[in-house]
XYZ file of C-alpha atoms in Angstrom:
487
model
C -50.556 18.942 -35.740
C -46.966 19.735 -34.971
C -48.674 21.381 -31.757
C -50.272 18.686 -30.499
C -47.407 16.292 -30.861
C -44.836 18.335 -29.481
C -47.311 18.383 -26.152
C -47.367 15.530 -26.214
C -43.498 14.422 -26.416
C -43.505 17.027 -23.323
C -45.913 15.275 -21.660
C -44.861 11.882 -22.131
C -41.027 12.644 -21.233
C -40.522 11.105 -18.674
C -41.227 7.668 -20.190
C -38.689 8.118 -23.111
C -35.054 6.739 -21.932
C -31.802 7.727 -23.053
C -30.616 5.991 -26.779
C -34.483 5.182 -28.067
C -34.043 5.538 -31.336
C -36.862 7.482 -31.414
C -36.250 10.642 -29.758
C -32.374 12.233 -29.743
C -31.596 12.885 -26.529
C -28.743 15.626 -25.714
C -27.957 17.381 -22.502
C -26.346 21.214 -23.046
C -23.800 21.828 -19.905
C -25.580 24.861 -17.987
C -27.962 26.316 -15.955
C -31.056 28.520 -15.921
C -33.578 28.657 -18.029
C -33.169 27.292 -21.825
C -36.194 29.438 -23.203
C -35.081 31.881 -25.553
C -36.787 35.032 -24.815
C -35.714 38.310 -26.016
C -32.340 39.233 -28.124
C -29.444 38.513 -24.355
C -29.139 34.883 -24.697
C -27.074 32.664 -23.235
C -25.485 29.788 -25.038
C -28.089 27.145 -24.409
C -30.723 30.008 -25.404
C -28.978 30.095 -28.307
C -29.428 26.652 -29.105
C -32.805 26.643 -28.955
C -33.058 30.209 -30.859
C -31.250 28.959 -33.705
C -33.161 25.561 -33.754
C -36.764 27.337 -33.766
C -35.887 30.406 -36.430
C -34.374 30.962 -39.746
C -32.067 34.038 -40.485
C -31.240 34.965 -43.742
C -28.255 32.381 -43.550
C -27.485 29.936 -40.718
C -24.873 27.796 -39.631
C -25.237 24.261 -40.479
C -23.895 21.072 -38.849
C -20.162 21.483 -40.094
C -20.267 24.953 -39.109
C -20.617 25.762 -42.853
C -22.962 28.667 -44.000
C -26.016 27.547 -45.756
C -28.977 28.856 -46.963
C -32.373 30.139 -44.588
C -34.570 32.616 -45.367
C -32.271 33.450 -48.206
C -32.671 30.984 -50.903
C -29.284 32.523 -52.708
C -27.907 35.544 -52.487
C -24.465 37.419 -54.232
C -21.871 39.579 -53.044
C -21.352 43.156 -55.046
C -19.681 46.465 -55.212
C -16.606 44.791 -54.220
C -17.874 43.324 -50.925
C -19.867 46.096 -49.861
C -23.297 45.382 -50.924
C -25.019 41.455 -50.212
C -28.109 40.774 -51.978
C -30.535 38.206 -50.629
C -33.546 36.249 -52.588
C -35.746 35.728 -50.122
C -37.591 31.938 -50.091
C -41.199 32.027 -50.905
C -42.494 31.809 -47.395
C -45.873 32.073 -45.898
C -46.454 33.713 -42.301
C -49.176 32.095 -40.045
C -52.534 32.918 -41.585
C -51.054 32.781 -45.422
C -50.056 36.459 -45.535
C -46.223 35.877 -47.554
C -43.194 36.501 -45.454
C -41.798 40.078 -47.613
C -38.293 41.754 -47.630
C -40.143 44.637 -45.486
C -40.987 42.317 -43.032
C -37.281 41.404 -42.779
C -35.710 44.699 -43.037
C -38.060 46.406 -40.017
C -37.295 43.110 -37.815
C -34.044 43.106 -38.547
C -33.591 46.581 -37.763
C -35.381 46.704 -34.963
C -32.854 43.274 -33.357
C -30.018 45.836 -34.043
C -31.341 48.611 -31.922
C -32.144 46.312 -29.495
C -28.335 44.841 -28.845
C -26.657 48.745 -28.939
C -24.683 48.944 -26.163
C -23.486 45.327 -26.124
C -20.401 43.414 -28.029
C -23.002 41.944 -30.674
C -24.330 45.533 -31.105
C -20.521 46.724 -31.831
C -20.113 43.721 -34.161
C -23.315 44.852 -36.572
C -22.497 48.121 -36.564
C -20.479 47.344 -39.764
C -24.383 47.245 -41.236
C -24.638 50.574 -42.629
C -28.369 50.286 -44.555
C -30.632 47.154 -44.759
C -33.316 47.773 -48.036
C -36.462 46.248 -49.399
C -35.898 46.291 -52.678
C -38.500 44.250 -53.764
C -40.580 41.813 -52.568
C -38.776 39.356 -51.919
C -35.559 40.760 -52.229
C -33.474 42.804 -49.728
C -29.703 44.499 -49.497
C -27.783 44.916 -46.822
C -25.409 47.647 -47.175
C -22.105 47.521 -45.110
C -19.520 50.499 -44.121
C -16.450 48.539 -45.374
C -15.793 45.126 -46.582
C -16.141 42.136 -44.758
C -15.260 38.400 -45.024
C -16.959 37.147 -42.050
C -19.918 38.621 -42.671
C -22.065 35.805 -43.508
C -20.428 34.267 -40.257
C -21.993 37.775 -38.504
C -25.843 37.497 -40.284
C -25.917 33.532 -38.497
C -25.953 34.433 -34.987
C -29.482 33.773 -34.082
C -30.164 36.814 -32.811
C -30.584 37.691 -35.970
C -33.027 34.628 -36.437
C -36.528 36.207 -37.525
C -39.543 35.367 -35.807
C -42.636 37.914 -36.834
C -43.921 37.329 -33.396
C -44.502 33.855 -33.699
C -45.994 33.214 -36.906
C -42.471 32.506 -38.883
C -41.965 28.936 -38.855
C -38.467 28.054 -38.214
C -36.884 24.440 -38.485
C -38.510 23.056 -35.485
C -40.945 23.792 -32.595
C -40.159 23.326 -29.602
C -41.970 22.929 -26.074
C -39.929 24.211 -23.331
C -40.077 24.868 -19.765
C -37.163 25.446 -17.580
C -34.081 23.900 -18.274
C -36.126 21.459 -20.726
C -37.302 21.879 -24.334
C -38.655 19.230 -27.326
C -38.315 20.209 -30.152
C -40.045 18.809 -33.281
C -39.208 19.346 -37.035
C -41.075 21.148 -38.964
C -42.456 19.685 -42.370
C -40.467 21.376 -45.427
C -43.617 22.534 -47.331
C -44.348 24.810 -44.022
C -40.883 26.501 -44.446
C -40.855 27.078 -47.913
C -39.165 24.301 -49.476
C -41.117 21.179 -51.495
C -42.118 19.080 -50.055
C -40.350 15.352 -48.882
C -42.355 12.111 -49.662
C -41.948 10.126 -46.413
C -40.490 12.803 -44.327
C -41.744 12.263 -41.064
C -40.330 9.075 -41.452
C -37.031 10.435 -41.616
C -36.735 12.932 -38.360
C -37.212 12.369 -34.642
C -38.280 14.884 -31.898
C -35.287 16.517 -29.944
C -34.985 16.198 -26.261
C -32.596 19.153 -25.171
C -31.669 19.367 -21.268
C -30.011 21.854 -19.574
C -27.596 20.551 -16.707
C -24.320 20.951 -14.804
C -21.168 18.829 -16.221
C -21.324 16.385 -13.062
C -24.701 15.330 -13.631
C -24.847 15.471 -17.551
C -21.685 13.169 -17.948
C -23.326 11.078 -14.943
C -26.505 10.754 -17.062
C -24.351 10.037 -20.247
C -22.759 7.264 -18.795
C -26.350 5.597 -17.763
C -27.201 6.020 -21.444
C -30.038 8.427 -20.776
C -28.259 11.093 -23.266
C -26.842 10.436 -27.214
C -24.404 13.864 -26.663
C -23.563 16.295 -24.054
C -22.954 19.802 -25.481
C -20.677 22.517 -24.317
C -18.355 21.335 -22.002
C -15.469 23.660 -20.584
C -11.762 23.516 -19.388
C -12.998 23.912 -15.966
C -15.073 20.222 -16.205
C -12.830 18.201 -18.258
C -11.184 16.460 -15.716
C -14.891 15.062 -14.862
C -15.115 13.796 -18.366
C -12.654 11.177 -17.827
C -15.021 7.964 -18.318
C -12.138 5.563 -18.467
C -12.738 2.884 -21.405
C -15.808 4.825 -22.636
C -13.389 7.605 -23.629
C -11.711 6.874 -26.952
C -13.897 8.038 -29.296
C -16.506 9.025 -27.247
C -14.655 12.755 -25.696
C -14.727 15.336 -28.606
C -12.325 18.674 -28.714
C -13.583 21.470 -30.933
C -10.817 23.391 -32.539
C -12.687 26.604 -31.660
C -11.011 30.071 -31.227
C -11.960 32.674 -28.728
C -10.855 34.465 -25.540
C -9.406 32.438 -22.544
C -7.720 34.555 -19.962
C -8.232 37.159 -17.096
C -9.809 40.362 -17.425
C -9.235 42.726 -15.155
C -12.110 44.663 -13.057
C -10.424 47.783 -11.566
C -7.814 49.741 -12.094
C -7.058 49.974 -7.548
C -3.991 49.584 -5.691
C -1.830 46.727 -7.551
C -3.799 47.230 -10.741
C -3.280 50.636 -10.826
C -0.803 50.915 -13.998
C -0.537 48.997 -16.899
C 3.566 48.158 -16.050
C 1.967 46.301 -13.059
C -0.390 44.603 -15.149
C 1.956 43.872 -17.518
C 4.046 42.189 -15.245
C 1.659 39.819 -14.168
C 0.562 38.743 -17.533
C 4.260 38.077 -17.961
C 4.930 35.966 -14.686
C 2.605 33.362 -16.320
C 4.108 30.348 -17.681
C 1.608 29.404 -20.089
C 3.297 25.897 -21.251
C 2.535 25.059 -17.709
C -0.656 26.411 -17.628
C -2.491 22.917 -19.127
C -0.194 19.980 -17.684
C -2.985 18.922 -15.378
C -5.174 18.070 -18.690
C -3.483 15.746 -21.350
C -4.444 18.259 -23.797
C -2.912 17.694 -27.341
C -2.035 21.054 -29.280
C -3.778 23.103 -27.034
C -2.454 26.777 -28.530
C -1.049 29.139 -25.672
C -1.040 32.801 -26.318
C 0.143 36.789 -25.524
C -2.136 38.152 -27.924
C -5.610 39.534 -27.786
C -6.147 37.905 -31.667
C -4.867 34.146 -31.534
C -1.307 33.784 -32.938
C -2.682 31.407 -35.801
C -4.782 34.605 -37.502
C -2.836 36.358 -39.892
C -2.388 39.889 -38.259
C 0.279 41.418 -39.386
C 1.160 44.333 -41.884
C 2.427 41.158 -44.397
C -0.114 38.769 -43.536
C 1.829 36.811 -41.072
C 1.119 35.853 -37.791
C 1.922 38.527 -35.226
C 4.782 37.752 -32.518
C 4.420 36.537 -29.256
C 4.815 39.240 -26.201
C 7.783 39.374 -24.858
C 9.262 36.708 -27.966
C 12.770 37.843 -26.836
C 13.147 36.939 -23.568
C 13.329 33.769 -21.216
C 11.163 32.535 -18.631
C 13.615 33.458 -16.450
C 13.630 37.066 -17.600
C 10.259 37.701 -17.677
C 9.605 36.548 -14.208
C 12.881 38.780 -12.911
C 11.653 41.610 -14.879
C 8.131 41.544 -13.496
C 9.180 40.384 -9.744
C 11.261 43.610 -10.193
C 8.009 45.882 -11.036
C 5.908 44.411 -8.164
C 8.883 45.382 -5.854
C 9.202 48.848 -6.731
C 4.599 49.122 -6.509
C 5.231 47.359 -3.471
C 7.811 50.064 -1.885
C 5.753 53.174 -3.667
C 2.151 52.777 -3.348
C 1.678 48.978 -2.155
C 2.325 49.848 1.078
C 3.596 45.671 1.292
C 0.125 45.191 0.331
C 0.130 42.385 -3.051
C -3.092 40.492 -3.323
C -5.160 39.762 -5.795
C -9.211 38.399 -5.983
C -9.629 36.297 -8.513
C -12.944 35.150 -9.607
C -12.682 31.087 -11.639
C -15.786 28.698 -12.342
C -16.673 26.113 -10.084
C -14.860 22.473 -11.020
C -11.747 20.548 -10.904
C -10.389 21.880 -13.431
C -10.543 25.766 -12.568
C -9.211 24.281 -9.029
C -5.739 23.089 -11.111
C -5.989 26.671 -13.379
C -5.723 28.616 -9.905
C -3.148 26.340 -8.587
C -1.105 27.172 -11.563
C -1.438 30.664 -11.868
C -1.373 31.064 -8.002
C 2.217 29.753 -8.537
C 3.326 31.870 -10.779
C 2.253 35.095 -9.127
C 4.203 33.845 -5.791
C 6.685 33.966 -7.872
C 6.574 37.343 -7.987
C 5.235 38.124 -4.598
C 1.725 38.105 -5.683
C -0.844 36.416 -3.560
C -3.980 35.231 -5.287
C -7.191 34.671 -3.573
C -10.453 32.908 -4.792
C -13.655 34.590 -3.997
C -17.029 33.928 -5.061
C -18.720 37.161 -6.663
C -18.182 39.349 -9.403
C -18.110 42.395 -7.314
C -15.947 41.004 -5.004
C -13.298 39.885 -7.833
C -10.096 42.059 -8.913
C -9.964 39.522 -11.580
C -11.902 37.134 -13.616
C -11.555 34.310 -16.162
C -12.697 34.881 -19.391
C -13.897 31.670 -21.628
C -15.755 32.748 -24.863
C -15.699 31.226 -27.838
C -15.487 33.818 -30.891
C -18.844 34.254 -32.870
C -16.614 34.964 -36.066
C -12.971 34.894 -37.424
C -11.923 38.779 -37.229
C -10.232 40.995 -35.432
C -13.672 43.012 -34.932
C -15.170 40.817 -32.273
C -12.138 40.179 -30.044
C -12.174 44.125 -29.922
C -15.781 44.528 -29.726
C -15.424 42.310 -26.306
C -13.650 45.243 -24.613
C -15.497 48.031 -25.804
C -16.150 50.479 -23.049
C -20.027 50.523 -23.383
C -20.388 46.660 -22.146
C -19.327 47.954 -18.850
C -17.217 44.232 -17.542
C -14.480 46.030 -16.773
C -11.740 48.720 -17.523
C -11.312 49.354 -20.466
C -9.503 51.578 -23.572
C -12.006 54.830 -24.962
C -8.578 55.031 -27.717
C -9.039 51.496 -28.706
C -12.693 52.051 -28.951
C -11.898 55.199 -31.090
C -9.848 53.540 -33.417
C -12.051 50.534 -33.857
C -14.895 53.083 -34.532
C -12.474 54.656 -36.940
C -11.715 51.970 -38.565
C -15.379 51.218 -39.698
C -15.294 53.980 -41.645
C -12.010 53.076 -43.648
C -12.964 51.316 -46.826
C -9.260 50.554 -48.144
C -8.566 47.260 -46.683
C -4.777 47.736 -45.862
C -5.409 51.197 -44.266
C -8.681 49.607 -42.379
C -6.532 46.408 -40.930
C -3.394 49.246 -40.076
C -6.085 51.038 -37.709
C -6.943 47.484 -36.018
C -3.948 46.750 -35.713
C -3.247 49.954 -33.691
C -6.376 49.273 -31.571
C -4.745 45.439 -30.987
C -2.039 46.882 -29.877
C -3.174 50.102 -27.266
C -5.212 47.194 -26.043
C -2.490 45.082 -25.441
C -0.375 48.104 -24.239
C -3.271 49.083 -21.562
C -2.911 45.295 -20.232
C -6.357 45.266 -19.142
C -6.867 41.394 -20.565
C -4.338 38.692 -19.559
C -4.365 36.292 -22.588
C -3.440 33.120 -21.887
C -4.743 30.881 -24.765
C -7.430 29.434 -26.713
C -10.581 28.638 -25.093
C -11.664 24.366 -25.100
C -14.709 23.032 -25.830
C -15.507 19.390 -25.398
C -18.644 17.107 -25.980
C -19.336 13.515 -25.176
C -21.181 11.618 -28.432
C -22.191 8.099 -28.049
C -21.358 5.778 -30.782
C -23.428 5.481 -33.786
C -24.344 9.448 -33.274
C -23.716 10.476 -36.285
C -25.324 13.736 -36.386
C -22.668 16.108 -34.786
C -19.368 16.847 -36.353
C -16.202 18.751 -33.840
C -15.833 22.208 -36.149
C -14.100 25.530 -35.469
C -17.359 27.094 -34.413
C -18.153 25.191 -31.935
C -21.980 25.212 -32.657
C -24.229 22.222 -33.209
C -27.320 22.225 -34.773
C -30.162 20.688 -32.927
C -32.347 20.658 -36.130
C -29.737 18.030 -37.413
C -29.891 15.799 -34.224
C -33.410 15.112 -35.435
C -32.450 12.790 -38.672
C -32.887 9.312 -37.824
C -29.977 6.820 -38.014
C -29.609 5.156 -40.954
């Protein structure tokens, strides 16, 4: 039944208009293809992964973890051992859903992602066990907070080749999906007098910013997901704004990562000195950003780092402007009358939109500053530098590390970071374990292979009445929440 109505939403599409109360209708900013096949997703993939399967745990509207597959679970052996009650679940055909089941898949998602920056983040997993039927361990090497945080992403959603439900269905083909709740009683949970009543389909669209804040101001969407620094300038919608823009306090990487370690980027003194010709308070002027957080640091300032549990310093806290931009002009000088051979550009790879256009113009000042050209190509491979804007998965150290581990291959990159981060998985006392990050923060920082300039920003556009999504440090949304009618 779910089937046949979900073709038939798909079918029927094109009919259904923007705010009917009937369907939610929400564009994701972004291209490609919003099926979610295989374990590489991309963030609208994602979306749709984590609307049409259950992990153990999953992120909930608030960005709060909740309850999935696990009905409860509890923490032991002094945060080294989670134990999860599985629900009592029934695969397609009425065979029950079994901690075996959910061991081999999920053992089998964390072979698949070795080699990439998820991979690095679960190998803190040391053992997953069936311990019963419908109970299950997962074993880590050292403690973790964030853990729960780490079991959410949904590539860790289970799917038993198809015949798992998750919390909806969905339809999708190309940059399209709708998505349909499933009933409770099919997921494991009693069942709802009246509950269709309740919930809506989900219409979930993939475009690009111009033409999803177009479409939202025709009324043909409720919300428009995902927006970037590099598009806000197109979200300006005049008297529809108050209220209706909505910046996510999220956390993450924004900055430049370098590609190659040729002529100007040789040494790490040279790439030092460009991270310090930047004039971060600058950097956003062009925005009417509020609290926007700038930053030196790999971790964000506002993440207790140090040995004491206090923020970390800023780079370079003890100088000016003025010095920093003497000190580095100074640097590119002497590369320039060694091995620069008067040679000082630099390719630099940005997003397409206005506001990457006002991001280059900034930074492109700054390096003239210190006889640095920049120049804006169009391809990776042809890039000396790129912009990096990722939102964190989780709130430690680990991942912001894990994004520069040498096996991911996106540019140069630290084996002695890698070795201490690997070290440092095998370090159960917590203060010696965050002393060894700290050193791998730091001979990251040291190698200047990342230019951090500040937090990443996420926006979304939410039409009023649209009660269903709620700005949260995460920065996810959960699709399976945009289905509840309006009360």
């Amino acid at each position: 039944m779910v089937r046949l109505f979900a073709s038939f939403l798909l079918l029927c599409l094109a009919a259904c208009s923007g705010g009917d109360s009937d369907i939610a209708d929400v564009a994701i900013i972004g291209e490609g293809d919003i099926r979610a096949e295989g374990l590489r997703l991309s963030v609208p993939q994602q979306y749709l992964r984590a609307a049409t399967a259950d992990g153990l745990v999953r992120y909930e509207t608030q960005g709060d973890i909740v309850p999935a597959l696990a009905e409860r679970w509890i923490v032991t052996d002094g945060g080294m051992s989670y134990i999860f009650r599985l629900r009592d679940v029934d695969l397609t055909g009425g065979e029950a859903l079994s901690a075996e089941d959910v061991r081999d898949e999920m053992n089998a998602a964390i072979a698949a992602l070795d080699g990439t920056s998820l991979g690095h983040d679960l190998d803190v997993i040391d053992e997953i066990r069936a311990m019963t039927g419908r109970v299950i361990e997962i074993r880590l090497k050292h403690p973790m907070p964030a853990f729960l945080q780490l079991l959410a992403q949904p590539e860790l959603a289970l799917r038993q080749n198809g015949k798992l439900p998750g919390p909806m269905e969905a339809q999708a083909d190309g940059d399209e999906a709708i998505l349909q709740p499933v009933p409770p009683e099919l997921r494991g949970f009693p069942a709802i007098e009246d509950w269709a009543e309740t919930v809506r389909p989900v219409s979930a669209r993939l475009l690009g910013a111009e033409a999803a804040i177009a479409a939202f101001q025709e009324g043909e969407f409720d919300l428009v997901l995902d927006g970037q620094i590099t598009s806000l300038p197109l979200a300006d919608l005049g008297p529809l704004s108050t209220g209706t823009i909505r910046l996510e306090p999220v956390t993450g990487l924004f900055g430049l990562r370098v590609l190659n370690d040729e002529g100007l980027l040789k040494g790490p003194l040279e790439r030092e000195a460009l991270a310090m010709a930047i004039n971060r308070s600058t950097l956003m002027e062009g925005f009417n950003l509020d609290g926007w957080q700038s930053s030196t640091r790999l971790v964000p300032g506002d993440n207790p780092v140090g040995p004491d549990g206090a923020p970390l310093a800023e780079r370079w806290a003890g100088l000016t402007m003025e010095q920093r931009i003497s000190e580095a002009r100074s640097r590119i000088a002497a590369w320039r009358d060694g091995d620069g051979n008067g040679e000082a550009n630099l390719r630099i790879l940005l997003p397409d939109g206005p506001g990457a256009e006002s991001i280059f113009s900034s930074l492109a000042r700054d390096m003239a500053a210190i006889g640095v050209a920049l120049v804006p190509v169009d391809a990776r491979e042809d890039a000396d530098l790129v912009l990096i804007d990722r939102v964190a998965r989780y709130p430690d150290r680990r991942w912001f590390l894990n994004q520069f581990n040498c096996t991911t291959r996106s540019g140069i990159c630290s084996p002695e970071a890698d070795t201490l981060v690997e070290e440092a998985l095998e370090t159960r006392d917590n203060a010696a374990r965050e002393a060894v990050m700290r050193d791998a923060e730091e001979t990251l920082l040291a190698e200047n292979i990342y230019i951090p300039l500040g937090a990443p920003v996420r926006w979304s556009l939410v039409r009023g009445g649209f009660t269903a999504f709620v700005a949260n440090a995460t920065g996810r949304h959960d699709l399976f929440a945009m289905s509840q009618r309006p009360m």
